[in-house]
Amino acid sequence: MDINEEELLEATNKKGFKKIFQFNSKQKIQLQGGYINPEDTINLEEGEVITASDGLKYHIFKPTIHDYIMYGIKRQTQIVYPKEAGYIILKLDIRNGKVVGEAGTGSGSLTLIFSELVSEKGRVITFEKNLDFLNNARKNIEKFSKLQNITFVNEDFINSNYENFFDSFFMDLKEPWFYFEKANKALKGGGNFGLIVPTTNQVNQSINELESNNFLVDEIVEIFHRKYKINPNRLRPEDIMIGHTGYLIFAKKIK
Amino acid sequence: MDINEEELLEATNKKGFKKIFQFNSKQKIQLQGGYINPEDTINLEEGEVITASDGLKYHIFKPTIHDYIMYGIKRQTQIVYPKEAGYIILKLDIRNGKVVGEAGTGSGSLTLIFSELVSEKGRVITFEKNLDFLNNARKNIEKFSKLQNITFVNEDFINSNYENFFDSFFMDLKEPWFYFEKANKALKGGGNFGLIVPTTNQVNQSINELESNNFLVDEIVEIFHRKYKINPNRLRPEDIMIGHTGYLIFAKKIK
Amino acid sequence: MDINEEELLEATNKKGFKKIFQFNSKQKIQLQGGYINPEDTINLEEGEVITASDGLKYHIFKPTIHDYIMYGIKRQTQIVYPKEAGYIILKLDIRNGKVVGEAGTGSGSLTLIFSELVSEKGRVITFEKNLDFLNNARKNIEKFSKLQNITFVNEDFINSNYENFFDSFFMDLKEPWFYFEKANKALKGGGNFGLIVPTTNQVNQSINELESNNFLVDEIVEIFHRKYKINPNRLRPEDIMIGHTGYLIFAKKIK
Amino acid sequence: MDINEEELLEATNKKGFKKIFQFNSKQKIQLQGGYINPEDTINLEEGEVITASDGLKYHIFKPTIHDYIMYGIKRQTQIVYPKEAGYIILKLDIRNGKVVGEAGTGSGSLTLIFSELVSEKGRVITFEKNLDFLNNARKNIEKFSKLQNITFVNEDFINSNYENFFDSFFMDLKEPWFYFEKANKALKGGGNFGLIVPTTNQVNQSINELESNNFLVDEIVEIFHRKYKINPNRLRPEDIMIGHTGYLIFAKKIK
């Protein structure tokens, strides 16, 4: 495989087990039952099979951003999952060249997605007052991405002083309403604002406070993913599904 | 507002009504009850209010990619909606610099999203045998985007001859299984494949055919969006929700 | 068919169209495109076919309680639908011999179900302050049922004086919390209480007030029905589904 | 409490823990952390509190049919849960005086519900070829109910010879289509038929076979229950929900 020393790889088997590891790891990679040695992947092409020590076969891939976030990052906080992140991208208009803000950084999963999608011409500024979280997020992101478009700010967003600066802003904070005035000021006119909160009480309070802080509330939405077992002769949904992560709220800065 | 002649604008009111129009339109823009003249927006900043002929107030924005797809494009076919598109982006690893294929183009909603997210360094090649659809898709995309990274191919994908070319490929065709061999050949090793089908019978057949065409099936999933009425004193979901658009299937090319 | 003069019949076709009518109606029964005469059903057995004036074929049945509530009763109020009613029955332990209270009666759909399921040995007492509603509910019920186990009370439940009387009680009122003290007094120890409210704000207030009125809150639940199109070669869910009717709350009287 | 020797009781605490036991049990009843002695409930009224050996307080109730099925019966098979059972009752018109068939009996949860709801005037005939299952179901039912309206038949329903006998029939069998001809013959004209199957493939086959066996298919439906955490200050759904139990199919016998 055409890979550099630091490259991330993913081993996955037919049962859906996935493990993400670094090519240059000196250690054996423990899989479901057995293990593989990273250096044994050196002559493989993407998609090829490697046999683990217990005889189980694994395909080797470079991980997608989805899989890296689900299985590769180190989590110190609850993360915003791809099922929500995908919709956030489109609602907040995160794309080529945009300037995006985020508070807080958490484990950096959304930060990484924003960075990849605004590309070289774009910019991401992310605020996290907890230095441990911020350092962890930075490491998570650097392992996956070479883009240099993120500014990590170790500060509570409440202390920032941006004005008419961001095209879009996303907030994942416990009492987000305390930050709405700041966010409004920091956004450009017509800028896109999004937040996630876990309870209906927080939705109620957020809507009230957005409306009194020059935001036009655009949408309150929950997102569900219903997965099916991969068996075409007995096609049926998984027995258990995620019943709740959070309510997404989207608004636009008005004047 | 700092806008050029062709720029798209969006008028939206507190009730959630949205209308997308071109700044240089010579015609009055009909809204819910009254109308506005595009030229009256010339001195507005984004987010500011314009009053329609019937006295109703509208805020003026530049539309997000979400709103453009939902309210702005001309549809000649059933489109893949943002609720599915967001997840597709992350599962197919659509981001900065990627080379992405699509069959068919349809009305171009996914094509536009792919183009914006792979940016200048990336590339999108989209196949559509129906010339009317393709021309309509091209117009839809050009109105919104200045990126020059899309190749429109007026041909059934079955007649193409790509090998080890695409990082990712998405398919929205009636009998997709006839195209799996081509898609597999066209993808790079480990490449990401996605498709959408409306019926469980098509899911069954697709899974069987993917497994016999060197694909590792990764996920079968449905996505639901549950929207809430924007009233914090009477917070409740919308009475009606979309019950079904399609089943998403994701797979990876293996060797 | 072995039917008396007042009997209800249901005509249904392969497309799922259903119409409920009385056998002794003097009028033609208008169906989707054509009509039938009730007297033409006299020699039919249940399940047999009658051909309408436009040539379309309809099967004739005696309606189930489900279909009567969905298609047969006259509605003057929002009703509690069978998708919720079925679960209410089991949670409130509505069965042979039970004494059940209800406020308000509304259009009588739940009243009828309760009456049928507690049978001759059981009893239903239903409170409705709006006399028009009560009379309509009574007519709706009498058309379907011969059971004499319902007491219709044209009074706001707040003015009632029951003590340790009901095995179970269901409430569908706008501000139910004003009635919780009365309901608690009216229930036997350990009695089952249920209510439906449309908004999360009402759920919040109800839980708080139940807990301060000697109720042990047992469950807060929403119920969804996802219907499929009846086409085995193209099996897929309906495009549109009911996104919300109400939140069900269940509690038990404690001491 | 006014109870006989065999009576079932339920201990439940504020956290939602529930345990069903018999009053005359000689053994301590193990609860979450501590235990109670059944005889200590003798002077309690329903809803009153008993303190377990570890100091935790429990309210004592006579269990509802819902709780008995969820927490009280001994399961030797996958059961049909109350979330499906409630809707089945209304769709199959299970009520006062009806004659209802069932194959197979399984653990008897639906049998018990049917028996209670058709009351003394009604009748339930249930077929189960596995004698262990049938004996277990009978014990489950006798612990809860004194009604003598059930006939337990230790035979595969395929060997039965009923004609125009049942008002309604429910089937929970692995390959139900082999039994459709028998079920159709056993039902009265216009009779109500229901079945549950876990996979979409079984839905496809069932619909095809019902239509060729003189059934009019009425509905294919899935039922979801979404539960909320009982905390009015932080109202939010449970994190995990049941994603799938089975597809319900309803049909009517036609001629």
mmCIF file of N, CA and C in Angstrom, chain B residues 100-152:
data_model
loop_
_atom_site.group_PDB
_atom_site.id
_atom_site.type_symbol
_atom_site.label_atom_id
_atom_site.label_comp_id
_atom_site.label_asym_id
_atom_site.label_seq_id
_atom_site.Cartn_x
_atom_site.Cartn_y
_atom_site.Cartn_z
ATOM 1 N N VAL B 100 -15.039 11.615 -6.941
ATOM 2 C CA VAL B 100 -16.325 10.998 -6.648
ATOM 3 C C VAL B 100 -17.116 10.762 -7.928
ATOM 4 N N GLY B 101 -17.719 9.583 -8.046
ATOM 5 C CA GLY B 101 -18.595 9.275 -9.167
ATOM 6 C C GLY B 101 -20.043 9.206 -8.751
ATOM 7 N N GLU B 102 -20.942 9.426 -9.704
ATOM 8 C CA GLU B 102 -22.374 9.401 -9.407
ATOM 9 C C GLU B 102 -23.132 8.921 -10.641
ATOM 10 N N ALA B 103 -24.109 8.016 -10.397
ATOM 11 C CA ALA B 103 -25.001 7.581 -11.482
ATOM 12 C C ALA B 103 -26.357 7.285 -10.882
ATOM 13 N N GLY B 104 -27.524 7.906 -11.373
ATOM 14 C CA GLY B 104 -27.511 8.965 -12.310
ATOM 15 C C GLY B 104 -27.513 10.328 -11.634
ATOM 16 N N THR B 105 -27.418 11.328 -12.450
ATOM 17 C CA THR B 105 -27.343 12.708 -11.979
ATOM 18 C C THR B 105 -28.673 13.202 -11.408
ATOM 19 N N GLY B 106 -29.772 12.756 -12.032
ATOM 20 C CA GLY B 106 -31.094 13.217 -11.601
ATOM 21 C C GLY B 106 -31.205 14.717 -11.720
ATOM 22 N N SER B 107 -31.642 15.395 -10.688
ATOM 23 C CA SER B 107 -31.772 16.856 -10.721
ATOM 24 C C SER B 107 -30.526 17.561 -10.209
ATOM 25 N N GLY B 108 -29.498 16.800 -9.847
ATOM 26 C CA GLY B 108 -28.207 17.393 -9.510
ATOM 27 C C GLY B 108 -28.026 17.805 -8.063
ATOM 28 N N SER B 109 -28.935 17.414 -7.180
ATOM 29 C CA SER B 109 -28.805 17.877 -5.790
ATOM 30 C C SER B 109 -27.573 17.274 -5.126
ATOM 31 N N LEU B 110 -27.380 15.968 -5.265
ATOM 32 C CA LEU B 110 -26.188 15.354 -4.676
ATOM 33 C C LEU B 110 -24.923 15.795 -5.405
ATOM 34 N N THR B 111 -25.020 15.942 -6.719
ATOM 35 C CA THR B 111 -23.870 16.373 -7.518
ATOM 36 C C THR B 111 -23.322 17.693 -6.989
ATOM 37 N N LEU B 112 -24.223 18.624 -6.717
ATOM 38 C CA LEU B 112 -23.832 19.931 -6.200
ATOM 39 C C LEU B 112 -23.149 19.797 -4.843
ATOM 40 N N ILE B 113 -23.740 18.992 -3.968
ATOM 41 C CA ILE B 113 -23.152 18.807 -2.638
ATOM 42 C C ILE B 113 -21.758 18.193 -2.756
ATOM 43 N N PHE B 114 -21.644 17.145 -3.553
ATOM 44 C CA PHE B 114 -20.333 16.505 -3.744
ATOM 45 C C PHE B 114 -19.317 17.521 -4.256
ATOM 46 N N SER B 115 -19.702 18.311 -5.239
ATOM 47 C CA SER B 115 -18.794 19.289 -5.836
ATOM 48 C C SER B 115 -18.289 20.290 -4.801
ATOM 49 N N GLU B 116 -19.193 20.832 -4.004
ATOM 50 C CA GLU B 116 -18.808 21.821 -2.993
ATOM 51 C C GLU B 116 -17.871 21.217 -1.959
ATOM 52 N N LEU B 117 -18.045 19.942 -1.642
ATOM 53 C CA LEU B 117 -17.301 19.372 -0.516
ATOM 54 C C LEU B 117 -15.956 18.775 -0.917
ATOM 55 N N VAL B 118 -15.798 18.409 -2.188
ATOM 56 C CA VAL B 118 -14.458 17.954 -2.605
ATOM 57 C C VAL B 118 -13.586 19.140 -3.017
ATOM 58 N N SER B 119 -14.200 20.291 -3.255
ATOM 59 C CA SER B 119 -13.480 21.551 -3.525
ATOM 60 C C SER B 119 -12.634 21.521 -4.802
ATOM 61 N N GLU B 120 -11.790 22.541 -4.939
ATOM 62 C CA GLU B 120 -10.999 22.692 -6.175
ATOM 63 C C GLU B 120 -10.131 21.469 -6.462
ATOM 64 N N LYS B 121 -9.558 20.919 -5.438
ATOM 65 C CA LYS B 121 -8.642 19.787 -5.629
ATOM 66 C C LYS B 121 -9.356 18.493 -5.967
ATOM 67 N N GLY B 122 -10.633 18.430 -5.691
ATOM 68 C CA GLY B 122 -11.385 17.210 -5.932
ATOM 69 C C GLY B 122 -12.070 17.232 -7.283
ATOM 70 N N ARG B 123 -12.836 16.167 -7.550
ATOM 71 C CA ARG B 123 -13.457 16.053 -8.859
ATOM 72 C C ARG B 123 -14.705 15.194 -8.744
ATOM 73 N N VAL B 124 -15.742 15.581 -9.491
ATOM 74 C CA VAL B 124 -16.980 14.812 -9.528
ATOM 75 C C VAL B 124 -17.282 14.449 -10.970
ATOM 76 N N ILE B 125 -17.536 13.164 -11.222
ATOM 77 C CA ILE B 125 -17.954 12.736 -12.558
ATOM 78 C C ILE B 125 -19.327 12.109 -12.422
ATOM 79 N N THR B 126 -20.298 12.688 -13.123
ATOM 80 C CA THR B 126 -21.682 12.254 -12.934
ATOM 81 C C THR B 126 -22.270 11.787 -14.263
ATOM 82 N N PHE B 127 -22.938 10.615 -14.235
ATOM 83 C CA PHE B 127 -23.460 9.961 -15.430
ATOM 84 C C PHE B 127 -24.984 10.043 -15.453
ATOM 85 N N GLU B 128 -25.539 10.499 -16.567
ATOM 86 C CA GLU B 128 -26.989 10.594 -16.712
ATOM 87 C C GLU B 128 -27.329 10.384 -18.177
ATOM 88 N N LYS B 129 -28.074 9.330 -18.470
ATOM 89 C CA LYS B 129 -28.358 9.037 -19.882
ATOM 90 C C LYS B 129 -29.448 9.935 -20.462
ATOM 91 N N ASN B 130 -30.287 10.513 -19.578
ATOM 92 C CA ASN B 130 -31.359 11.391 -20.037
ATOM 93 C C ASN B 130 -30.822 12.816 -20.183
ATOM 94 N N LEU B 131 -30.738 13.296 -21.424
ATOM 95 C CA LEU B 131 -30.108 14.598 -21.672
ATOM 96 C C LEU B 131 -30.880 15.756 -21.032
ATOM 97 N N ASP B 132 -32.213 15.670 -21.040
ATOM 98 C CA ASP B 132 -33.010 16.715 -20.386
ATOM 99 C C ASP B 132 -32.661 16.819 -18.904
ATOM 100 N N PHE B 133 -32.600 15.662 -18.250
ATOM 101 C CA PHE B 133 -32.244 15.658 -16.829
ATOM 102 C C PHE B 133 -30.860 16.289 -16.634
ATOM 103 N N LEU B 134 -29.925 15.897 -17.484
ATOM 104 C CA LEU B 134 -28.553 16.362 -17.317
ATOM 105 C C LEU B 134 -28.458 17.875 -17.500
ATOM 106 N N ASN B 135 -29.141 18.385 -18.513
ATOM 107 C CA ASN B 135 -29.111 19.832 -18.741
ATOM 108 C C ASN B 135 -29.762 20.592 -17.591
ATOM 109 N N ASN B 136 -30.851 20.044 -17.092
ATOM 110 C CA ASN B 136 -31.517 20.671 -15.952
ATOM 111 C C ASN B 136 -30.604 20.659 -14.726
ATOM 112 N N ALA B 137 -29.948 19.535 -14.482
ATOM 113 C CA ALA B 137 -29.039 19.423 -13.334
ATOM 114 C C ALA B 137 -27.906 20.440 -13.456
ATOM 115 N N ARG B 138 -27.347 20.536 -14.652
ATOM 116 C CA ARG B 138 -26.255 21.483 -14.875
ATOM 117 C C ARG B 138 -26.692 22.916 -14.562
ATOM 118 N N LYS B 139 -27.890 23.279 -15.036
ATOM 119 C CA LYS B 139 -28.404 24.625 -14.752
ATOM 120 C C LYS B 139 -28.604 24.834 -13.252
ATOM 121 N N ASN B 140 -29.192 23.824 -12.602
ATOM 122 C CA ASN B 140 -29.399 23.915 -11.155
ATOM 123 C C ASN B 140 -28.089 24.178 -10.426
ATOM 124 N N ILE B 141 -27.042 23.487 -10.835
ATOM 125 C CA ILE B 141 -25.756 23.588 -10.144
ATOM 126 C C ILE B 141 -25.079 24.922 -10.444
ATOM 127 N N GLU B 142 -25.109 25.337 -11.713
ATOM 128 C CA GLU B 142 -24.407 26.570 -12.094
ATOM 129 C C GLU B 142 -24.986 27.812 -11.434
ATOM 130 N N LYS B 143 -26.279 27.762 -11.146
ATOM 131 C CA LYS B 143 -26.892 28.907 -10.464
ATOM 132 C C LYS B 143 -26.311 29.121 -9.079
ATOM 133 N N PHE B 144 -25.866 28.029 -8.464
ATOM 134 C CA PHE B 144 -25.434 28.107 -7.060
ATOM 135 C C PHE B 144 -23.923 28.165 -6.911
ATOM 136 N N SER B 145 -23.193 27.502 -7.802
ATOM 137 C CA SER B 145 -21.776 27.219 -7.561
ATOM 138 C C SER B 145 -20.887 27.708 -8.697
ATOM 139 N N LYS B 146 -19.708 28.165 -8.333
ATOM 140 C CA LYS B 146 -18.733 28.579 -9.341
ATOM 141 C C LYS B 146 -17.627 27.561 -9.528
ATOM 142 N N LEU B 147 -17.661 26.496 -8.760
ATOM 143 C CA LEU B 147 -16.625 25.475 -8.865
ATOM 144 C C LEU B 147 -16.670 24.807 -10.230
ATOM 145 N N GLN B 148 -15.482 24.520 -10.770
ATOM 146 C CA GLN B 148 -15.387 23.918 -12.110
ATOM 147 C C GLN B 148 -14.884 22.480 -12.007
ATOM 148 N N ASN B 149 -15.354 21.762 -11.030
ATOM 149 C CA ASN B 149 -14.794 20.426 -10.787
ATOM 150 C C ASN B 149 -15.728 19.277 -11.167
ATOM 151 N N ILE B 150 -16.814 19.567 -11.918
ATOM 152 C CA ILE B 150 -17.764 18.514 -12.285
ATOM 153 C C ILE B 150 -17.648 18.177 -13.769
ATOM 154 N N THR B 151 -17.615 16.886 -14.087
ATOM 155 C CA THR B 151 -17.743 16.427 -15.475
ATOM 156 C C THR B 151 -19.122 15.790 -15.644
ATOM 157 N N PHE B 152 -19.911 16.360 -16.529
ATOM 158 C CA PHE B 152 -21.245 15.828 -16.793
ATOM 159 C C PHE B 152 -21.164 14.865 -17.972
#
